[in-house]
GROMACS .gro file of C-alpha atoms in nm:
model
  239
    1UNK     CA    1  -2.348  -8.958   7.824
    2UNK     CA    2  -1.980  -8.907   7.721
    3UNK     CA    3  -2.119  -8.568   7.562
    4UNK     CA    4  -2.180  -8.537   7.877
    5UNK     CA    5  -1.909  -8.222   8.019
    6UNK     CA    6  -2.068  -8.110   8.319
    7UNK     CA    7  -2.441  -8.108   8.487
    8UNK     CA    8  -2.538  -7.739   8.663
    9UNK     CA    9  -2.854  -7.739   8.911
   10UNK     CA   10  -3.125  -7.485   8.867
   11UNK     CA   11  -2.977  -7.241   8.560
   12UNK     CA   12  -2.885  -7.353   8.158
   13UNK     CA   13  -2.590  -7.071   8.192
   14UNK     CA   14  -2.230  -7.245   8.211
   15UNK     CA   15  -2.204  -7.109   8.615
   16UNK     CA   16  -1.978  -7.237   8.834
   17UNK     CA   17  -2.129  -7.131   9.104
   18UNK     CA   18  -2.418  -7.334   9.016
   19UNK     CA   19  -2.170  -7.748   8.960
   20UNK     CA   20  -2.400  -8.088   9.090
   21UNK     CA   21  -2.174  -8.121   9.332
   22UNK     CA   22  -2.160  -8.430   9.604
   23UNK     CA   23  -2.563  -8.346   9.721
   24UNK     CA   24  -2.866  -8.260   9.539
   25UNK     CA   25  -3.181  -8.095   9.677
   26UNK     CA   26  -3.441  -8.361   9.600
   27UNK     CA   27  -3.633  -8.057   9.449
   28UNK     CA   28  -3.366  -7.965   9.198
   29UNK     CA   29  -3.381  -7.934   8.821
   30UNK     CA   30  -3.067  -8.060   8.620
   31UNK     CA   31  -2.931  -7.898   8.341
   32UNK     CA   32  -2.632  -8.114   8.155
   33UNK     CA   33  -2.429  -7.918   7.899
   34UNK     CA   34  -2.232  -8.129   7.662
   35UNK     CA   35  -2.008  -8.128   7.442
   36UNK     CA   36  -2.040  -7.807   7.115
   37UNK     CA   37  -1.632  -7.665   6.913
   38UNK     CA   38  -1.390  -7.767   6.896
   39UNK     CA   39  -1.074  -7.533   6.882
   40UNK     CA   40  -0.725  -7.487   6.908
   41UNK     CA   41  -0.455  -7.265   7.068
   42UNK     CA   42  -0.098  -7.213   7.095
   43UNK     CA   43   0.031  -7.008   7.441
   44UNK     CA   44   0.397  -6.917   7.475
   45UNK     CA   45   0.486  -6.990   7.895
   46UNK     CA   46   0.603  -6.676   7.983
   47UNK     CA   47   0.473  -6.736   8.392
   48UNK     CA   48   0.515  -6.966   8.632
   49UNK     CA   49   0.180  -6.992   8.646
   50UNK     CA   50  -0.066  -6.980   8.369
   51UNK     CA   51  -0.408  -6.875   8.595
   52UNK     CA   52  -0.564  -7.187   8.564
   53UNK     CA   53  -0.800  -7.394   8.823
   54UNK     CA   54  -0.879  -7.736   8.627
   55UNK     CA   55  -1.200  -7.929   8.790
   56UNK     CA   56  -1.369  -8.289   8.675
   57UNK     CA   57  -1.715  -8.464   8.584
   58UNK     CA   58  -1.571  -8.719   8.806
   59UNK     CA   59  -1.579  -8.956   8.526
   60UNK     CA   60  -1.240  -8.793   8.352
   61UNK     CA   61  -1.394  -8.454   8.187
   62UNK     CA   62  -1.153  -8.242   8.336
   63UNK     CA   63  -1.289  -7.826   8.204
   64UNK     CA   64  -1.163  -7.505   8.357
   65UNK     CA   65  -1.326  -7.342   8.600
   66UNK     CA   66  -1.177  -6.988   8.669
   67UNK     CA   67  -0.952  -6.787   8.486
   68UNK     CA   68  -0.764  -6.663   8.737
   69UNK     CA   69  -0.775  -6.182   8.590
   70UNK     CA   70  -0.479  -6.083   8.462
   71UNK     CA   71  -0.271  -6.416   8.420
   72UNK     CA   72  -0.203  -6.525   8.145
   73UNK     CA   73  -0.465  -6.747   7.999
   74UNK     CA   74  -0.612  -6.464   8.074
   75UNK     CA   75  -0.517  -6.260   7.834
   76UNK     CA   76  -0.628  -6.537   7.519
   77UNK     CA   77  -1.016  -6.481   7.451
   78UNK     CA   78  -1.089  -6.798   7.318
   79UNK     CA   79  -1.037  -6.981   7.649
   80UNK     CA   80  -1.287  -6.927   7.850
   81UNK     CA   81  -1.470  -7.057   8.212
   82UNK     CA   82  -1.557  -7.454   8.120
   83UNK     CA   83  -1.416  -7.491   7.831
   84UNK     CA   84  -1.270  -7.901   7.865
   85UNK     CA   85  -0.889  -7.949   7.791
   86UNK     CA   86  -0.921  -8.225   7.538
   87UNK     CA   87  -0.482  -8.238   7.433
   88UNK     CA   88  -0.234  -8.045   7.554
   89UNK     CA   89   0.047  -8.068   7.312
   90UNK     CA   90  -0.134  -8.341   7.137
   91UNK     CA   91  -0.127  -8.592   7.447
   92UNK     CA   92  -0.484  -8.651   7.501
   93UNK     CA   93  -0.606  -8.598   7.803
   94UNK     CA   94  -1.019  -8.631   7.704
   95UNK     CA   95  -0.996  -8.954   8.044
   96UNK     CA   96  -0.823  -8.827   8.243
   97UNK     CA   97  -0.914  -8.669   8.591
   98UNK     CA   98  -0.813  -8.341   8.684
   99UNK     CA   99  -0.505  -8.305   8.872
  100UNK     CA  100  -0.342  -8.536   8.651
  101UNK     CA  101  -0.435  -8.278   8.420
  102UNK     CA  102  -0.346  -7.936   8.584
  103UNK     CA  103  -0.029  -8.132   8.685
  104UNK     CA  104   0.105  -8.185   8.349
  105UNK     CA  105   0.014  -7.756   8.306
  106UNK     CA  106   0.177  -7.722   8.627
  107UNK     CA  107   0.528  -7.883   8.453
  108UNK     CA  108   0.469  -7.738   8.120
  109UNK     CA  109   0.777  -7.553   8.055
  110UNK     CA  110   0.878  -7.129   8.120
  111UNK     CA  111   0.952  -6.974   7.809
  112UNK     CA  112   0.837  -7.244   7.572
  113UNK     CA  113   0.516  -7.267   7.340
  114UNK     CA  114   0.215  -7.483   7.487
  115UNK     CA  115  -0.060  -7.590   7.259
  116UNK     CA  116  -0.453  -7.656   7.358
  117UNK     CA  117  -0.689  -7.829   7.213
  118UNK     CA  118  -1.012  -7.736   7.313
  119UNK     CA  119  -1.402  -7.841   7.360
  120UNK     CA  120  -1.627  -7.567   7.477
  121UNK     CA  121  -2.008  -7.613   7.637
  122UNK     CA  122  -2.305  -7.619   7.282
  123UNK     CA  123  -2.480  -7.290   7.384
  124UNK     CA  124  -2.869  -7.351   7.397
  125UNK     CA  125  -3.089  -7.149   7.585
  126UNK     CA  126  -2.929  -6.817   7.518
  127UNK     CA  127  -3.260  -6.698   7.571
  128UNK     CA  128  -3.494  -6.860   7.850
  129UNK     CA  129  -3.569  -6.722   8.170
  130UNK     CA  130  -3.525  -6.827   8.447
  131UNK     CA  131  -3.820  -7.050   8.554
  132UNK     CA  132  -4.087  -6.819   8.848
  133UNK     CA  133  -4.145  -6.825   9.200
  134UNK     CA  134  -4.403  -6.814   9.237
  135UNK     CA  135  -4.654  -7.088   9.146
  136UNK     CA  136  -4.673  -7.415   9.418
  137UNK     CA  137  -4.543  -7.682   9.460
  138UNK     CA  138  -4.746  -7.972   9.441
  139UNK     CA  139  -4.904  -8.118   9.806
  140UNK     CA  140  -4.718  -8.477   9.773
  141UNK     CA  141  -4.373  -8.277   9.834
  142UNK     CA  142  -4.032  -8.505   9.809
  143UNK     CA  143  -3.759  -8.325   9.984
  144UNK     CA  144  -3.812  -8.370  10.360
  145UNK     CA  145  -3.615  -8.169  10.579
  146UNK     CA  146  -3.261  -8.089  10.539
  147UNK     CA  147  -3.213  -8.437  10.297
  148UNK     CA  148  -3.063  -8.428   9.944
  149UNK     CA  149  -2.936  -8.758   9.739
  150UNK     CA  150  -2.556  -8.820   9.766
  151UNK     CA  151  -2.402  -8.876   9.462
  152UNK     CA  152  -2.103  -9.117   9.455
  153UNK     CA  153  -1.813  -9.165   9.222
  154UNK     CA  154  -1.856  -9.555   9.335
  155UNK     CA  155  -2.142  -9.672   9.427
  156UNK     CA  156  -2.555  -9.665   9.442
  157UNK     CA  157  -2.734  -9.264   9.489
  158UNK     CA  158  -2.878  -9.249   9.789
  159UNK     CA  159  -3.062  -8.920  10.025
  160UNK     CA  160  -2.891  -8.893  10.335
  161UNK     CA  161  -2.904  -8.512  10.641
  162UNK     CA  162  -2.753  -8.236  10.499
  163UNK     CA  163  -2.375  -8.151  10.656
  164UNK     CA  164  -2.356  -7.988  10.922
  165UNK     CA  165  -2.339  -7.602  10.902
  166UNK     CA  166  -2.035  -7.622  11.085
  167UNK     CA  167  -1.831  -7.949  10.836
  168UNK     CA  168  -2.032  -7.705  10.552
  169UNK     CA  169  -1.793  -7.455  10.601
  170UNK     CA  170  -1.444  -7.722  10.672
  171UNK     CA  171  -1.556  -7.899  10.301
  172UNK     CA  172  -1.523  -7.540  10.156
  173UNK     CA  173  -1.239  -7.448  10.283
  174UNK     CA  174  -1.023  -7.811  10.166
  175UNK     CA  175  -1.204  -7.686   9.831
  176UNK     CA  176  -1.029  -7.350   9.877
  177UNK     CA  177  -0.678  -7.571  10.041
  178UNK     CA  178  -0.717  -7.783   9.667
  179UNK     CA  179  -0.730  -7.513   9.415
  180UNK     CA  180  -0.391  -7.339   9.648
  181UNK     CA  181  -0.164  -7.677   9.642
  182UNK     CA  182  -0.305  -7.847   9.370
  183UNK     CA  183  -0.443  -7.567   9.092
  184UNK     CA  184  -0.831  -7.827   9.188
  185UNK     CA  185  -1.189  -7.735   9.287
  186UNK     CA  186  -1.417  -7.995   9.328
  187UNK     CA  187  -1.634  -8.021   9.578
  188UNK     CA  188  -1.703  -8.325   9.576
  189UNK     CA  189  -1.373  -8.470   9.642
  190UNK     CA  190  -1.356  -8.168   9.934
  191UNK     CA  191  -1.686  -8.367  10.067
  192UNK     CA  192  -1.471  -8.736  10.097
  193UNK     CA  193  -1.176  -8.619  10.302
  194UNK     CA  194  -1.368  -8.428  10.504
  195UNK     CA  195  -1.661  -8.734  10.571
  196UNK     CA  196  -1.262  -8.916  10.632
  197UNK     CA  197  -1.097  -8.656  10.937
  198UNK     CA  198  -1.495  -8.689  11.081
  199UNK     CA  199  -1.443  -8.927  11.329
  200UNK     CA  200  -1.008  -8.929  11.359
  201UNK     CA  201  -0.819  -8.834  11.667
  202UNK     CA  202  -0.526  -8.744  11.539
  203UNK     CA  203  -0.315  -8.673  11.157
  204UNK     CA  204  -0.171  -8.984  11.142
  205UNK     CA  205  -0.558  -9.123  11.126
  206UNK     CA  206  -0.659  -8.865  10.893
  207UNK     CA  207  -0.322  -8.936  10.658
  208UNK     CA  208  -0.377  -9.334  10.724
  209UNK     CA  209  -0.748  -9.296  10.597
  210UNK     CA  210  -0.686  -9.036  10.303
  211UNK     CA  211  -0.429  -9.318  10.141
  212UNK     CA  212  -0.685  -9.619  10.191
  213UNK     CA  213  -0.931  -9.412  10.029
  214UNK     CA  214  -0.785  -9.100   9.822
  215UNK     CA  215  -0.380  -9.274   9.705
  216UNK     CA  216  -0.360  -9.134   9.435
  217UNK     CA  217  -0.367  -8.798   9.440
  218UNK     CA  218  -0.087  -8.822   9.612
  219UNK     CA  219  -0.179  -8.537   9.836
  220UNK     CA  220   0.170  -8.398   9.984
  221UNK     CA  221   0.160  -8.396  10.396
  222UNK     CA  222   0.146  -7.988  10.392
  223UNK     CA  223  -0.147  -8.052  10.265
  224UNK     CA  224  -0.324  -8.341  10.432
  225UNK     CA  225  -0.223  -8.066  10.769
  226UNK     CA  226  -0.354  -7.791  10.613
  227UNK     CA  227  -0.660  -7.984  10.591
  228UNK     CA  228  -0.676  -8.181  10.891
  229UNK     CA  229  -0.673  -7.786  11.041
  230UNK     CA  230  -0.978  -7.708  10.860
  231UNK     CA  231  -1.144  -8.001  10.949
  232UNK     CA  232  -1.055  -7.928  11.352
  233UNK     CA  233  -1.096  -7.550  11.306
  234UNK     CA  234  -1.498  -7.549  11.192
  235UNK     CA  235  -1.580  -7.864  11.424
  236UNK     CA  236  -1.368  -7.568  11.722
  237UNK     CA  237  -1.669  -7.330  11.569
  238UNK     CA  238  -1.316  -7.133  11.400
  239UNK     CA  239  -1.408  -7.131  11.032
   0.00000   0.00000   0.00000
């Protein structure tokens, strides 16, 4: 398990749009991407923003989810989407959550050279074709209606109803806000935040709920207010 960097659903490719998140269908295939070749890069930070979006596998293995086109990091072709960030300037971050890694990168001094040690996903199944859609499913199907398997960082997995259409829109919007404010993407975290706001009546109650369950993230007040607004917009059909 320690070798697993991240998992994708129904594809063996390093596809950040197919990452295993908080919920999966009971008939989905899960592909585990394991650690491969290590590489080292030196980067001159001559811009305020690196252009990286970081996420993680829920247990500390932070990896690059997106590289902004035309950004500083986009010019360094040895740095790729899917790479695990193992160390920054010799500081081991292999067990750090994504928000801590993103903050360390953001806080690097402009005009200085910094060093990254990365691990790329092992290349495998390059010639594998998508499974045929022509076959028939067995009669005794596992899934029923819109049920999914809900995965949690703490506690057992449970079979639950899928989020409503409004909640799905809210989760997507909150995930986008995470990238804007913190430089991370995390669908599971976004779903947890939307759940926390489901029965709250005002932003103060919502902020207290986030402090109780997600206090380690130290979300800025402006971000919390925008998340509350996104949840309200989704409920009112404005997203």
